[in-house]
Short mmCIF file of N, CA and C in Angstrom, two decimals:
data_model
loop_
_atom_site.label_atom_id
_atom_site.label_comp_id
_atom_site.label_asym_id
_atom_site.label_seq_id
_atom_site.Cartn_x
_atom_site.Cartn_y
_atom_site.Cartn_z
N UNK A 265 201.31 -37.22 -51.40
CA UNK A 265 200.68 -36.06 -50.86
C UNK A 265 201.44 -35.66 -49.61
N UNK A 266 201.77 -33.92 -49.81
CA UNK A 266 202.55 -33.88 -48.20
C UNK A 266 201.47 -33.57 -47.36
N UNK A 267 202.12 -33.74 -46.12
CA UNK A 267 200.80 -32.82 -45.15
C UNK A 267 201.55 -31.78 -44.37
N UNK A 268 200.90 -31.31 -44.41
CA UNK A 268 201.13 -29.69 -43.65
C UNK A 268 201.22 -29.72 -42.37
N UNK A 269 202.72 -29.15 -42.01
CA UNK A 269 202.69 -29.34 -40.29
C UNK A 269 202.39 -27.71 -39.99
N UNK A 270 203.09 -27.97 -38.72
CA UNK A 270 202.53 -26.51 -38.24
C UNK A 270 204.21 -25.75 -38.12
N UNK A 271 203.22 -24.08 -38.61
CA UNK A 271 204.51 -23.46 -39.19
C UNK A 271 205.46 -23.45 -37.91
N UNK A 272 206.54 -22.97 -38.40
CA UNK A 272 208.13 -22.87 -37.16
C UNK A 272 207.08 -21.88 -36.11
N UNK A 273 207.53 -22.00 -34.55
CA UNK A 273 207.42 -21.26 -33.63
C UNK A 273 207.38 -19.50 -34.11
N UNK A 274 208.69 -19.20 -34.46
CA UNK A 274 209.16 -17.86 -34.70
C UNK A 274 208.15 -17.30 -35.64
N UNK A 275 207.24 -18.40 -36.48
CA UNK A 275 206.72 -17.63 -37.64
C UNK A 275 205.24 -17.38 -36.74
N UNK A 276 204.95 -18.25 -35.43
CA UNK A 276 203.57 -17.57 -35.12
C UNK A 276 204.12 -16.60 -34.51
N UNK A 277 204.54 -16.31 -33.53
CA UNK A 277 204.83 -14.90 -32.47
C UNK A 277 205.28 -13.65 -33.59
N UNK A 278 205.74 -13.60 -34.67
CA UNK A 278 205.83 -12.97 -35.65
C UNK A 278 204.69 -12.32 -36.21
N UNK A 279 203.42 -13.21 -36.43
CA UNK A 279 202.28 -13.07 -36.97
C UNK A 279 201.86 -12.56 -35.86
N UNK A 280 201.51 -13.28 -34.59
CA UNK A 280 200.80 -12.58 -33.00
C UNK A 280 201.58 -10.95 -33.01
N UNK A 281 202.90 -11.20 -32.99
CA UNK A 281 203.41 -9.81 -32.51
C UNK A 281 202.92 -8.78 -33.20
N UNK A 282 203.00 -9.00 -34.64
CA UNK A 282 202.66 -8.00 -35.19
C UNK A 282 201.21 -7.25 -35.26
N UNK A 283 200.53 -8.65 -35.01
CA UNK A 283 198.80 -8.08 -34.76
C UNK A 283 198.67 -7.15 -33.51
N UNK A 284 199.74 -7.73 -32.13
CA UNK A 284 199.99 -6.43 -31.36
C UNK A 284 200.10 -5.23 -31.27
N UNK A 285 201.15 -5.39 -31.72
CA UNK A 285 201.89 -3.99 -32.33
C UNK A 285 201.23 -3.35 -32.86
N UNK A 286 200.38 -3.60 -33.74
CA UNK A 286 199.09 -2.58 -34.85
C UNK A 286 198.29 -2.20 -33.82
N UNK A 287 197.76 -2.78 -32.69
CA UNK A 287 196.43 -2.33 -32.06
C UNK A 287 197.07 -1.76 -31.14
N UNK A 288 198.18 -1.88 -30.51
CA UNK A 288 198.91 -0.60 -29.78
C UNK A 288 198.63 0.53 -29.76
N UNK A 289 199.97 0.22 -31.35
CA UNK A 289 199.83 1.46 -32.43
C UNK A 289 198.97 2.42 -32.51
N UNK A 290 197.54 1.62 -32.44
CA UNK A 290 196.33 2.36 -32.69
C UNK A 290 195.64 3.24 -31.93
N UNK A 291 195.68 2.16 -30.84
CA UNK A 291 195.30 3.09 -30.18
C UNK A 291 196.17 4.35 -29.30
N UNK A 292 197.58 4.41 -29.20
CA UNK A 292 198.45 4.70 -28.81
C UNK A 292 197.88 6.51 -29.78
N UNK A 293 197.97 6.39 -31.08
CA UNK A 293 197.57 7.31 -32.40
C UNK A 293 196.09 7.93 -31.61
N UNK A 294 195.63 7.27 -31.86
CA UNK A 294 194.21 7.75 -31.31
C UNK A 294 194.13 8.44 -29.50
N UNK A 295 194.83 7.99 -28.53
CA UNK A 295 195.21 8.49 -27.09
C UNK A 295 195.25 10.06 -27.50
N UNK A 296 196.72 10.21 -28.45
CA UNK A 296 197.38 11.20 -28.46
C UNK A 296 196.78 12.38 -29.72
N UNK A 297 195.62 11.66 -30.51
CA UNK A 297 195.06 12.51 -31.87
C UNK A 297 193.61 12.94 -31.39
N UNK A 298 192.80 12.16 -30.63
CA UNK A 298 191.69 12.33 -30.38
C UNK A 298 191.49 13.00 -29.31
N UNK A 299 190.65 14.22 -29.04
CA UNK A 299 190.62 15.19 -27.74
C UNK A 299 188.95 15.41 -28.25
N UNK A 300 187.97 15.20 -27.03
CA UNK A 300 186.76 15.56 -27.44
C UNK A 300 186.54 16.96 -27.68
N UNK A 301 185.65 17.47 -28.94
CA UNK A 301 185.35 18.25 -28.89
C UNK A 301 184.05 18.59 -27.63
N UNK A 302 184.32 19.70 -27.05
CA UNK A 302 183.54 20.57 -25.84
C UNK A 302 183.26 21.91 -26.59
N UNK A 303 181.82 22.35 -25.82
CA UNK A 303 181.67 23.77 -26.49
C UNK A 303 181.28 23.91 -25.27
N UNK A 304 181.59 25.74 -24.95
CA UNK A 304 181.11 26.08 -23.48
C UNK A 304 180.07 27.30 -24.35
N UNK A 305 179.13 27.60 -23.33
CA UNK A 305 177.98 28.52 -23.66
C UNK A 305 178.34 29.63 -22.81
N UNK A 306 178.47 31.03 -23.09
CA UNK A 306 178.19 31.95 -22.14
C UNK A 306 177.05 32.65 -22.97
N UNK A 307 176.25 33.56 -21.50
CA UNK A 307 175.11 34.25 -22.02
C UNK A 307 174.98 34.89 -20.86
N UNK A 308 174.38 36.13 -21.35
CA UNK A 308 173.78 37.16 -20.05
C UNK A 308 172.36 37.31 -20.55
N UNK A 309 171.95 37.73 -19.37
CA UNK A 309 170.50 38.04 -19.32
C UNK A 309 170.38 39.68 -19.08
N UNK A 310 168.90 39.95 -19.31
CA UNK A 310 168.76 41.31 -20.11
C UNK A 310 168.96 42.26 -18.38
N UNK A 311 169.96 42.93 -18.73
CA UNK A 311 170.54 43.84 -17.53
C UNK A 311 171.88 43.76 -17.52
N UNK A 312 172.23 42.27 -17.55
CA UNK A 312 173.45 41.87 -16.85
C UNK A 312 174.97 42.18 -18.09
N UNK A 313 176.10 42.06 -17.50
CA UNK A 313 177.01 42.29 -18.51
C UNK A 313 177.66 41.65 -17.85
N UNK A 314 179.14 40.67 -18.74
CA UNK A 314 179.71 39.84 -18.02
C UNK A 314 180.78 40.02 -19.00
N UNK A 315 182.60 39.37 -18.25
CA UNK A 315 183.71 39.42 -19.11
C UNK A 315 183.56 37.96 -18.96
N UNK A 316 184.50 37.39 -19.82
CA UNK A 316 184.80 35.71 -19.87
C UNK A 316 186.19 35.76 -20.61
N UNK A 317 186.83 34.76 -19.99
CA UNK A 317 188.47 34.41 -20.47
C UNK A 317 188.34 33.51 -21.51
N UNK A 318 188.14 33.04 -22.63
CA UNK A 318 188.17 32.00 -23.23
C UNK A 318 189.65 31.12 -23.56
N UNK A 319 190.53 31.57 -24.11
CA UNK A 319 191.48 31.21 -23.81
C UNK A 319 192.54 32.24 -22.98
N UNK A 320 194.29 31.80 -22.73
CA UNK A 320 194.83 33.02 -21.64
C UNK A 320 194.93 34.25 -22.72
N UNK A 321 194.61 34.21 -23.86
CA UNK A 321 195.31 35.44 -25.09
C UNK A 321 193.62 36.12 -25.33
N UNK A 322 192.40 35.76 -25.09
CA UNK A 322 191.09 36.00 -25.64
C UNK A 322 190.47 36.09 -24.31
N UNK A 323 190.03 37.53 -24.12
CA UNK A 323 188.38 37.85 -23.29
C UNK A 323 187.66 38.02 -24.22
N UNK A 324 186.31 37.89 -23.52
CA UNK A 324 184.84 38.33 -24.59
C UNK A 324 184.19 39.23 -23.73
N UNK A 325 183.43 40.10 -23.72
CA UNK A 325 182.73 40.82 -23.00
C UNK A 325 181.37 40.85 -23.38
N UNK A 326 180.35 40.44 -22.70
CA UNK A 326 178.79 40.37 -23.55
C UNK A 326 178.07 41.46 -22.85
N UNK A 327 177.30 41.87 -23.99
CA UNK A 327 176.86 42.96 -23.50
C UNK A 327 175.35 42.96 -23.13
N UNK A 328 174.27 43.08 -22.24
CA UNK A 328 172.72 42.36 -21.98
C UNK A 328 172.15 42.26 -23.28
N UNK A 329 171.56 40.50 -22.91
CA UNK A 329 171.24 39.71 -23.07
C UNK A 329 171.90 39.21 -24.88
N UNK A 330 172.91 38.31 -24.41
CA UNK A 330 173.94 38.57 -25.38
C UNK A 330 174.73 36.93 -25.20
N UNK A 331 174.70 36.27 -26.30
CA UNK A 331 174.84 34.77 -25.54
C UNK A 331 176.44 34.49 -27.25
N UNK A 332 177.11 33.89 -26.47
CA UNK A 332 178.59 33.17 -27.26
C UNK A 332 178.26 31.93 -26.97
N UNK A 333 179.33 30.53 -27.79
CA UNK A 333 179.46 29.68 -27.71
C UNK A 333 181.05 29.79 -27.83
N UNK A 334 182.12 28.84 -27.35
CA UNK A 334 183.45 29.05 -27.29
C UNK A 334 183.66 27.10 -27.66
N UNK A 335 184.59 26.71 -28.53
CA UNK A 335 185.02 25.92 -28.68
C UNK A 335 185.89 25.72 -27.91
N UNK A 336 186.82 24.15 -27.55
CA UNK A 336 187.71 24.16 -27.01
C UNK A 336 188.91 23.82 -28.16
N UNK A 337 188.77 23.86 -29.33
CA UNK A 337 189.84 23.37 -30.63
C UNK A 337 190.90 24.86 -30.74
N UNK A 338 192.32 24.43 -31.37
CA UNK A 338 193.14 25.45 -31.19
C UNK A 338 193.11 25.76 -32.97
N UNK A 339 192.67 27.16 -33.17
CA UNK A 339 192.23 27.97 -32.25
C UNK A 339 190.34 28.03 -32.03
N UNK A 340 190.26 28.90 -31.12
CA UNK A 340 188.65 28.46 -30.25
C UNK A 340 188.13 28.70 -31.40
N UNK A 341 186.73 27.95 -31.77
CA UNK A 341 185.91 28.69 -32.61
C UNK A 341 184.68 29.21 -31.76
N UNK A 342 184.74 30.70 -32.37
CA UNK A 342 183.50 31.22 -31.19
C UNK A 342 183.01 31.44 -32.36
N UNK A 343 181.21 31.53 -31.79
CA UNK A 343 180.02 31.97 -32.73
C UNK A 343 179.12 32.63 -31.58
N UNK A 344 178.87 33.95 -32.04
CA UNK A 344 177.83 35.22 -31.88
C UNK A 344 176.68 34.55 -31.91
N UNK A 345 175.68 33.82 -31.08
CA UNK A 345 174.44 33.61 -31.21
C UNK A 345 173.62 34.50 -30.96
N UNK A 346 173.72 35.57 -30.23
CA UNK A 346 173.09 37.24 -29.87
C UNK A 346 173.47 38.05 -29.80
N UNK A 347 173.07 39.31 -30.00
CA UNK A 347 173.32 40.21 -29.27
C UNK A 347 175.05 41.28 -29.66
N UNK A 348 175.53 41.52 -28.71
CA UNK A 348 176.41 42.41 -29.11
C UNK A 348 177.98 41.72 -27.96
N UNK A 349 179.14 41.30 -28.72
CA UNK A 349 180.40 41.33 -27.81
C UNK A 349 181.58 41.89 -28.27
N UNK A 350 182.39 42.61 -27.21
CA UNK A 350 183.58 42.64 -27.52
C UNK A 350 184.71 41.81 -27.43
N UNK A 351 185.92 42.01 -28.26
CA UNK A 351 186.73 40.35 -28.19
C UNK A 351 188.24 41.44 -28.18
N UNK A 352 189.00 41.11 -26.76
CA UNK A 352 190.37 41.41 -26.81
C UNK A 352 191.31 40.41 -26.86
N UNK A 353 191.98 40.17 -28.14
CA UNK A 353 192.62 39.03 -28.78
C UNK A 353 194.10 39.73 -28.45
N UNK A 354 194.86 39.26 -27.50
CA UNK A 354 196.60 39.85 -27.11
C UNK A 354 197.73 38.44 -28.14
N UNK A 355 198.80 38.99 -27.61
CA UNK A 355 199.70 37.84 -28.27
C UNK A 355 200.27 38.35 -29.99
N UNK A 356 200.88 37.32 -30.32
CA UNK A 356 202.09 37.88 -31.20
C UNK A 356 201.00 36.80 -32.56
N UNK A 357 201.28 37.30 -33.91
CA UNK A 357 200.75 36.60 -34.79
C UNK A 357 199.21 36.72 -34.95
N UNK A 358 198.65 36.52 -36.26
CA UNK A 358 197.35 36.24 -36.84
C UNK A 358 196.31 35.00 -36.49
N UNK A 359 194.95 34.84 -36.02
CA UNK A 359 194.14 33.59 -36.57
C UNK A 359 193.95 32.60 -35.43
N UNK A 360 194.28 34.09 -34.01
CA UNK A 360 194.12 33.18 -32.56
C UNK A 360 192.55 32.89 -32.64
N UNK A 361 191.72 33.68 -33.23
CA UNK A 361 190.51 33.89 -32.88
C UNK A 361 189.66 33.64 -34.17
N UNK A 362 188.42 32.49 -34.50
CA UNK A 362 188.06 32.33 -35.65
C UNK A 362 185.92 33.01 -34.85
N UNK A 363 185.59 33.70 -35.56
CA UNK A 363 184.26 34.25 -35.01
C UNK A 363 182.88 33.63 -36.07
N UNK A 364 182.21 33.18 -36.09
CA UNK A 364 180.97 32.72 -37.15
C UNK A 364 179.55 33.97 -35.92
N UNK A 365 179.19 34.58 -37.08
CA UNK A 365 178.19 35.36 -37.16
C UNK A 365 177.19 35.06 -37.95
N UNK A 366 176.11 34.68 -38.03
CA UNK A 366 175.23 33.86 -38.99
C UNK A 366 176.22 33.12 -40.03
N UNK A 367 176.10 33.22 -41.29
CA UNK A 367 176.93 32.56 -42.54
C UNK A 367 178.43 33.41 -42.73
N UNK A 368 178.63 34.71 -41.72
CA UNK A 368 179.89 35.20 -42.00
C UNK A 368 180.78 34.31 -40.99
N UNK A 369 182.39 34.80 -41.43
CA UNK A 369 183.33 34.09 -40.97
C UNK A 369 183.91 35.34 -40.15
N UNK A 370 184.54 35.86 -39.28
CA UNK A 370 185.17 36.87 -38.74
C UNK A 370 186.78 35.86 -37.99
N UNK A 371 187.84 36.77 -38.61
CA UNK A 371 189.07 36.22 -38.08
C UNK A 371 190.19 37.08 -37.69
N UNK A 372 191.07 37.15 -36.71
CA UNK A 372 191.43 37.99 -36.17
C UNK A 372 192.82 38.49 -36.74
N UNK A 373 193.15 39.61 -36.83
CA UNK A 373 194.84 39.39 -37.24
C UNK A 373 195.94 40.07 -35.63
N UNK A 374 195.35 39.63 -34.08
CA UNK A 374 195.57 40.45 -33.09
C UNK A 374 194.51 41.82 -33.26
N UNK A 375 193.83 41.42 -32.10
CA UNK A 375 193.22 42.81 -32.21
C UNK A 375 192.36 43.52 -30.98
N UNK A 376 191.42 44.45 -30.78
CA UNK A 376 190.35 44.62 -30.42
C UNK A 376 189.47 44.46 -30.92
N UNK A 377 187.92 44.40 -30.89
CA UNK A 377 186.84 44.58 -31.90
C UNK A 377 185.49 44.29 -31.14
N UNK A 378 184.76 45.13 -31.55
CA UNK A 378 183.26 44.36 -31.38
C UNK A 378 182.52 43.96 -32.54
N UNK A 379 181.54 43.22 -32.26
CA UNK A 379 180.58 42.41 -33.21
C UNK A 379 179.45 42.45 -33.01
N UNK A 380 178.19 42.85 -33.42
CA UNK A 380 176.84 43.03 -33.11
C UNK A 380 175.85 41.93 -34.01
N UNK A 381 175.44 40.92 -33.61
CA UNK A 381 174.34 40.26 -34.53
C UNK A 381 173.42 40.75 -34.68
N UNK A 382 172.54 41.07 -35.55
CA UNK A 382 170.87 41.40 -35.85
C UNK A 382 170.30 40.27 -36.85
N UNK A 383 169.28 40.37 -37.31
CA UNK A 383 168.80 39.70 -37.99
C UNK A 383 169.30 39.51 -39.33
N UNK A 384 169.32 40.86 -40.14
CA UNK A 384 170.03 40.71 -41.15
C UNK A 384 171.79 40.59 -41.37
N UNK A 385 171.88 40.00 -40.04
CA UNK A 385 173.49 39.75 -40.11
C UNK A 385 173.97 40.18 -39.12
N UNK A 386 175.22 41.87 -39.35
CA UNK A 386 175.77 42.18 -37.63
C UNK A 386 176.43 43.22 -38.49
N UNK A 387 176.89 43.72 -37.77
CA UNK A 387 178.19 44.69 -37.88
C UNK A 387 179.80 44.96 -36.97
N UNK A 388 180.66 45.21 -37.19
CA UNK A 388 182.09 45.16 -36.95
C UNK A 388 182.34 46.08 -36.74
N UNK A 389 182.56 46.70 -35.46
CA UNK A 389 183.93 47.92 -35.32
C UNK A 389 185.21 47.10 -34.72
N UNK A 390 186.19 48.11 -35.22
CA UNK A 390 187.59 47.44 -34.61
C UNK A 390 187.97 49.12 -33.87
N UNK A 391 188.63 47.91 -32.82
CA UNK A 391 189.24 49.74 -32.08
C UNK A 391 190.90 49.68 -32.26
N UNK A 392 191.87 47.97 -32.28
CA UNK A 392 193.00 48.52 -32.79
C UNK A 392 193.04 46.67 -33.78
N UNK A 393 194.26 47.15 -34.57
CA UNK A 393 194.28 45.98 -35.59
C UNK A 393 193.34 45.99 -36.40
N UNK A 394 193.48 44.48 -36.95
CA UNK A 394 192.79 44.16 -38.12
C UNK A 394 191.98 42.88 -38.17
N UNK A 395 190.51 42.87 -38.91
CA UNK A 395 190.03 41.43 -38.93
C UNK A 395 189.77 41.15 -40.26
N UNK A 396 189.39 39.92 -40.99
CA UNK A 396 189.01 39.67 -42.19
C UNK A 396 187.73 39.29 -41.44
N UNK A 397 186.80 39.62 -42.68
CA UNK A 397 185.29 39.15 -42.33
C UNK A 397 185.32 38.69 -44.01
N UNK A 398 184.92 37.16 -43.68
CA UNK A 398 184.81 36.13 -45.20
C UNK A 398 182.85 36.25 -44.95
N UNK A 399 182.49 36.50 -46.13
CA UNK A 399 181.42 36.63 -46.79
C UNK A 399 181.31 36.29 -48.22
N UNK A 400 180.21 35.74 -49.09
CA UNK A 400 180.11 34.87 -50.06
C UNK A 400 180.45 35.79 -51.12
N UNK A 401 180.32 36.87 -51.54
CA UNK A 401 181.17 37.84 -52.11
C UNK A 401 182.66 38.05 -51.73
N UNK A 402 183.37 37.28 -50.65
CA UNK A 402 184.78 37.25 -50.92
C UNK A 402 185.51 37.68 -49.15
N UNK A 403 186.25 37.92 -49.19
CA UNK A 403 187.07 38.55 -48.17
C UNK A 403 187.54 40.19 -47.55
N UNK A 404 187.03 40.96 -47.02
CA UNK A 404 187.17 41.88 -46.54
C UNK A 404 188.00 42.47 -45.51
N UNK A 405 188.74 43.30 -45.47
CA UNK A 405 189.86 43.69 -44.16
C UNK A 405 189.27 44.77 -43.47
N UNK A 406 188.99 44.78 -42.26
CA UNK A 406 188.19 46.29 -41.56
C UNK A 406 189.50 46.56 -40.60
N UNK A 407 190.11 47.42 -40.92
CA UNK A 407 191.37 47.77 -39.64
C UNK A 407 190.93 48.69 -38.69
N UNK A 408 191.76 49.47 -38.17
CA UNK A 408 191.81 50.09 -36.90
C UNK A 408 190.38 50.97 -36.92
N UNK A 409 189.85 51.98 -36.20
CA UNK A 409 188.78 52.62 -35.97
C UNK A 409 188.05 52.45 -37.18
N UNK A 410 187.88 51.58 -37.49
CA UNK A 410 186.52 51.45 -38.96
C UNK A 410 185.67 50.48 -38.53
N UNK A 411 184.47 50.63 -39.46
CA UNK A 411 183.26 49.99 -38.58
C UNK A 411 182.86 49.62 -40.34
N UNK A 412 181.86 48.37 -39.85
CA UNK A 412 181.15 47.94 -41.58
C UNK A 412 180.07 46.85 -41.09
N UNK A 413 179.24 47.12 -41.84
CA UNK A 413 177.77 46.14 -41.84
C UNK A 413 178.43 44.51 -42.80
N UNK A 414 177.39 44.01 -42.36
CA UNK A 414 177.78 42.55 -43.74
C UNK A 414 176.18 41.59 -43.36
N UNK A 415 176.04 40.91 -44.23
CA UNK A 415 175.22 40.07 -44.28
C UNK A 415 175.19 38.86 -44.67
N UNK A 416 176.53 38.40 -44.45
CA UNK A 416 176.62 36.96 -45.52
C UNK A 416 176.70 36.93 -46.65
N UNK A 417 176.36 37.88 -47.44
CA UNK A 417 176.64 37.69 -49.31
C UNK A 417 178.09 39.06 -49.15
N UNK A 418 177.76 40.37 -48.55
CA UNK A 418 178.53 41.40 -48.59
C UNK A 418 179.07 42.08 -47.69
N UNK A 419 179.65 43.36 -47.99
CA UNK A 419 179.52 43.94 -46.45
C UNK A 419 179.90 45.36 -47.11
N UNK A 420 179.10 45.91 -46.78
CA UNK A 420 178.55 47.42 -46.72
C UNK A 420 179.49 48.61 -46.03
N UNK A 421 179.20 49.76 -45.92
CA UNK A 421 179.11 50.98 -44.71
C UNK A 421 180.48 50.73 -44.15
N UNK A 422 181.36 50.62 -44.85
CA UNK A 422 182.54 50.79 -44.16
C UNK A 422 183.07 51.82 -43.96
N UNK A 423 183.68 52.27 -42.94
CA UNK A 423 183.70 53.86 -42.67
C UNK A 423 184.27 54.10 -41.69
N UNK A 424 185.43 54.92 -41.13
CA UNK A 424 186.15 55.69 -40.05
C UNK A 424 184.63 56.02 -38.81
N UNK A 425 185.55 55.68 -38.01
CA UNK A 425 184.86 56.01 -36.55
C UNK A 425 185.58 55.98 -35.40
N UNK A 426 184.75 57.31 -34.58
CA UNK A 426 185.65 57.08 -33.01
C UNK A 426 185.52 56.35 -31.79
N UNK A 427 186.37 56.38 -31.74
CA UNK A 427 186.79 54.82 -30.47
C UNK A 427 185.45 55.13 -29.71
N UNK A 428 184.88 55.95 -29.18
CA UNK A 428 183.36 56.20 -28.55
C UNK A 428 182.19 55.03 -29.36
N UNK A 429 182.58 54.67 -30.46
CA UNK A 429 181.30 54.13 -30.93
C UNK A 429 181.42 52.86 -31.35
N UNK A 430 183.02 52.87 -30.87
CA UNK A 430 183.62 51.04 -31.18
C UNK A 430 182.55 50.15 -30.16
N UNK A 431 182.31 49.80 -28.89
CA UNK A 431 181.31 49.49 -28.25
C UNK A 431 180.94 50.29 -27.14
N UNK A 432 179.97 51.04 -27.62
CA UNK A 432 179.29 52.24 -26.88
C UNK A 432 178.75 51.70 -25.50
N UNK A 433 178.33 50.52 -25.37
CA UNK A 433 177.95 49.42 -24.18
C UNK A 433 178.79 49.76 -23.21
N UNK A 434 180.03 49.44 -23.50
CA UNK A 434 181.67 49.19 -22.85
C UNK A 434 181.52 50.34 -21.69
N UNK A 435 181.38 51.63 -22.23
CA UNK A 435 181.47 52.66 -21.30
C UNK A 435 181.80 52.48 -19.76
N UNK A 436 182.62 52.99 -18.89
CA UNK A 436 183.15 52.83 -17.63
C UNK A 436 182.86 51.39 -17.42
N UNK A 437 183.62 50.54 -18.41
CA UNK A 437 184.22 49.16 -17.65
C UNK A 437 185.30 49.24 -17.19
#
């Protein structure tokens, strides 16, 4: 019968090192992958009107009593919890800006636009560019001075309009 000595030196620090090396690794992966998600709240109260920077390429403008949520993930995800805002999205390229309006999706291709929530959903004017608004009936493009209702299954009343009625709120800002 043999008996078992103990393995060569080189073969434990081999085995140790490498168990190192993995939990490094790991967490080293995780330092550099993991960033908490943060949501910031803005909201006005009934009178008040306020701008907000969300990121350096995105203002929001709320209009009384009119409340956003802003992600900090690239890119922000904002969601319309009230009321009525405008969103000036600058910069080169599509999809700086992702918007949730009840069950709709609103996404930017560079633009201007406002967004109005109501109960049965919201409505969209754009004053320049283009947005897709995803609804369960599919994908929609509203470009420059056009305005359209939606509700989560569709979206309605799409139609030419003048920059006066893109957000009528806005007036001498």
């Amino acid at each position: 019968m043999a008996t078992l000595g103990r393995p060569p030196v080189w073969q434990r620090f081999l085995v140790h090192g490498s168990i190192v090396a993995a939990a490094v690794s790991l967490g080293l992966i995780s330092w550099f992958i993991a960033k908490p998600l943060s949501t910031r709240l803005h909201e006005t109260e009934p009178g008040q009107r306020i701008t907000v920077t969300a990121t350096p390429n995105i203002d929001i403008s709320l209009d009384a009593d009119s409340s956003v949520t802003v992600s900090n993930t690239d890119p922000p995800r904002i969601e319309l919890l009230r009321g009525n805002a405008y969103f000036d999205v600058r910069g080169e390229g599509p999809g700086k800006l992702q918007l949730k309006v009840g069950t709709t999706y609103i996404r930017d291709t560079g633009t201007r636009f406002s967004v109005s929530k109501t109960p049965a959903g919201g409505s969209i004017a754009v004053a320049s560019g283009q947005v897709e608004v995803q609804v369960e009936m599919g994908t929609y493009l509203i470009g420059a001075h056009e305005t359209a209702n939606f509700d989560g299954v569709r979206v309605t009343g799409q139609r030419i309009i003048p920059d006066s009625a893109i957000a009528p709120w806005r007036r001498g800002v």
